[in-house]
């Protein structure tokens, strides 16, 4: 092949690649633009005031996933009418939780080449109190019942709890003093009665007790997950039970709802929801037959809420915490709910 023909082949190849790249960019832009357009039949969303303060009416504050100009914004609906019109705040979060007038919002900051992430502590009016850079992709967030303690988890390697190639980093913040523990791996861990040290130890899914001292979380090591009880004053964690992920403590502090890996299920959807009685360590399977990759939220002392994939990304469902009944869709196009009021 002559030099001239080689040059022509190279130019033609570059033209094809440029065309593919342009088409890909246009397709991605089209998809992004579609998500900014209101979907027919979707929830009605309008701009208004969203508060994290306690009030006479019980409310749900959550990440609005409905397509349109308010997608990813914190929105609120009355807890008694979750399918009703929702009010959007203008504040965007990937993950969110709130209690007692304190909120935690895990945000993405879009860059020209790569995205970065940060954790923003919000006051009752959704104003920023403080923010902290995150070392990975946000996945879990919690606030203690008093609003004093905040925790968040990010992925720092891999991209899914379902696989084995991932690493997490879980931080705990005392909003009263500003003291930040950037990783629960700094706490002293006890596993099966022995002090535990292993390079593969990961923590995620913090849930706080009402005493402003204790918490529960998942600790993973050696290919297994464990429910641990943490002590914020002593800076320790102690294992209690195996095969527990993303625990959520009941309002009365007696039960944990969590996702459990069940043998025989698909590798990419291995979980079912269970409840654990902390006094007896007795497990109860909940009546949700689908795999739930979420940290459940207690709607009240009898019912838990959680997300599942839906037409707009995720929908929220509820199911009784005692193993009876059946799942019910709470609202469409929602994620990361917090019950307030």
mmCIF file with all atom_site columns, C-alpha atoms in Angstrom, residues 5 149 205 220 319:
data_model
loop_
_atom_site.group_PDB
_atom_site.id
_atom_site.type_symbol
_atom_site.label_atom_id
_atom_site.label_alt_id
_atom_site.label_comp_id
_atom_site.label_asym_id
_atom_site.label_entity_id
_atom_site.label_seq_id
_atom_site.pdbx_PDB_ins_code
_atom_site.Cartn_x
_atom_site.Cartn_y
_atom_site.Cartn_z
_atom_site.occupancy
_atom_site.B_iso_or_equiv
_atom_site.pdbx_formal_charge
_atom_site.auth_seq_id
_atom_site.auth_comp_id
_atom_site.auth_asym_id
_atom_site.auth_atom_id
_atom_site.pdbx_PDB_model_num
ATOM 1 C CA . UNK A 1 5   ? -3.404  5.174  0.321  1.00 0.00 ? 5   UNK A CA 1
ATOM 2 C CA . UNK A 1 149 ? -24.653 12.546 64.750 1.00 0.00 ? 149 UNK A CA 1
ATOM 3 C CA . UNK A 1 205 ? -24.888 1.207  56.576 1.00 0.00 ? 205 UNK A CA 1
ATOM 4 C CA . UNK A 1 220 ? -17.361 -7.036 56.109 1.00 0.00 ? 220 UNK A CA 1
ATOM 5 C CA . UNK A 1 319 ? -43.970 -3.808 53.874 1.00 0.00 ? 319 UNK A CA 1
#
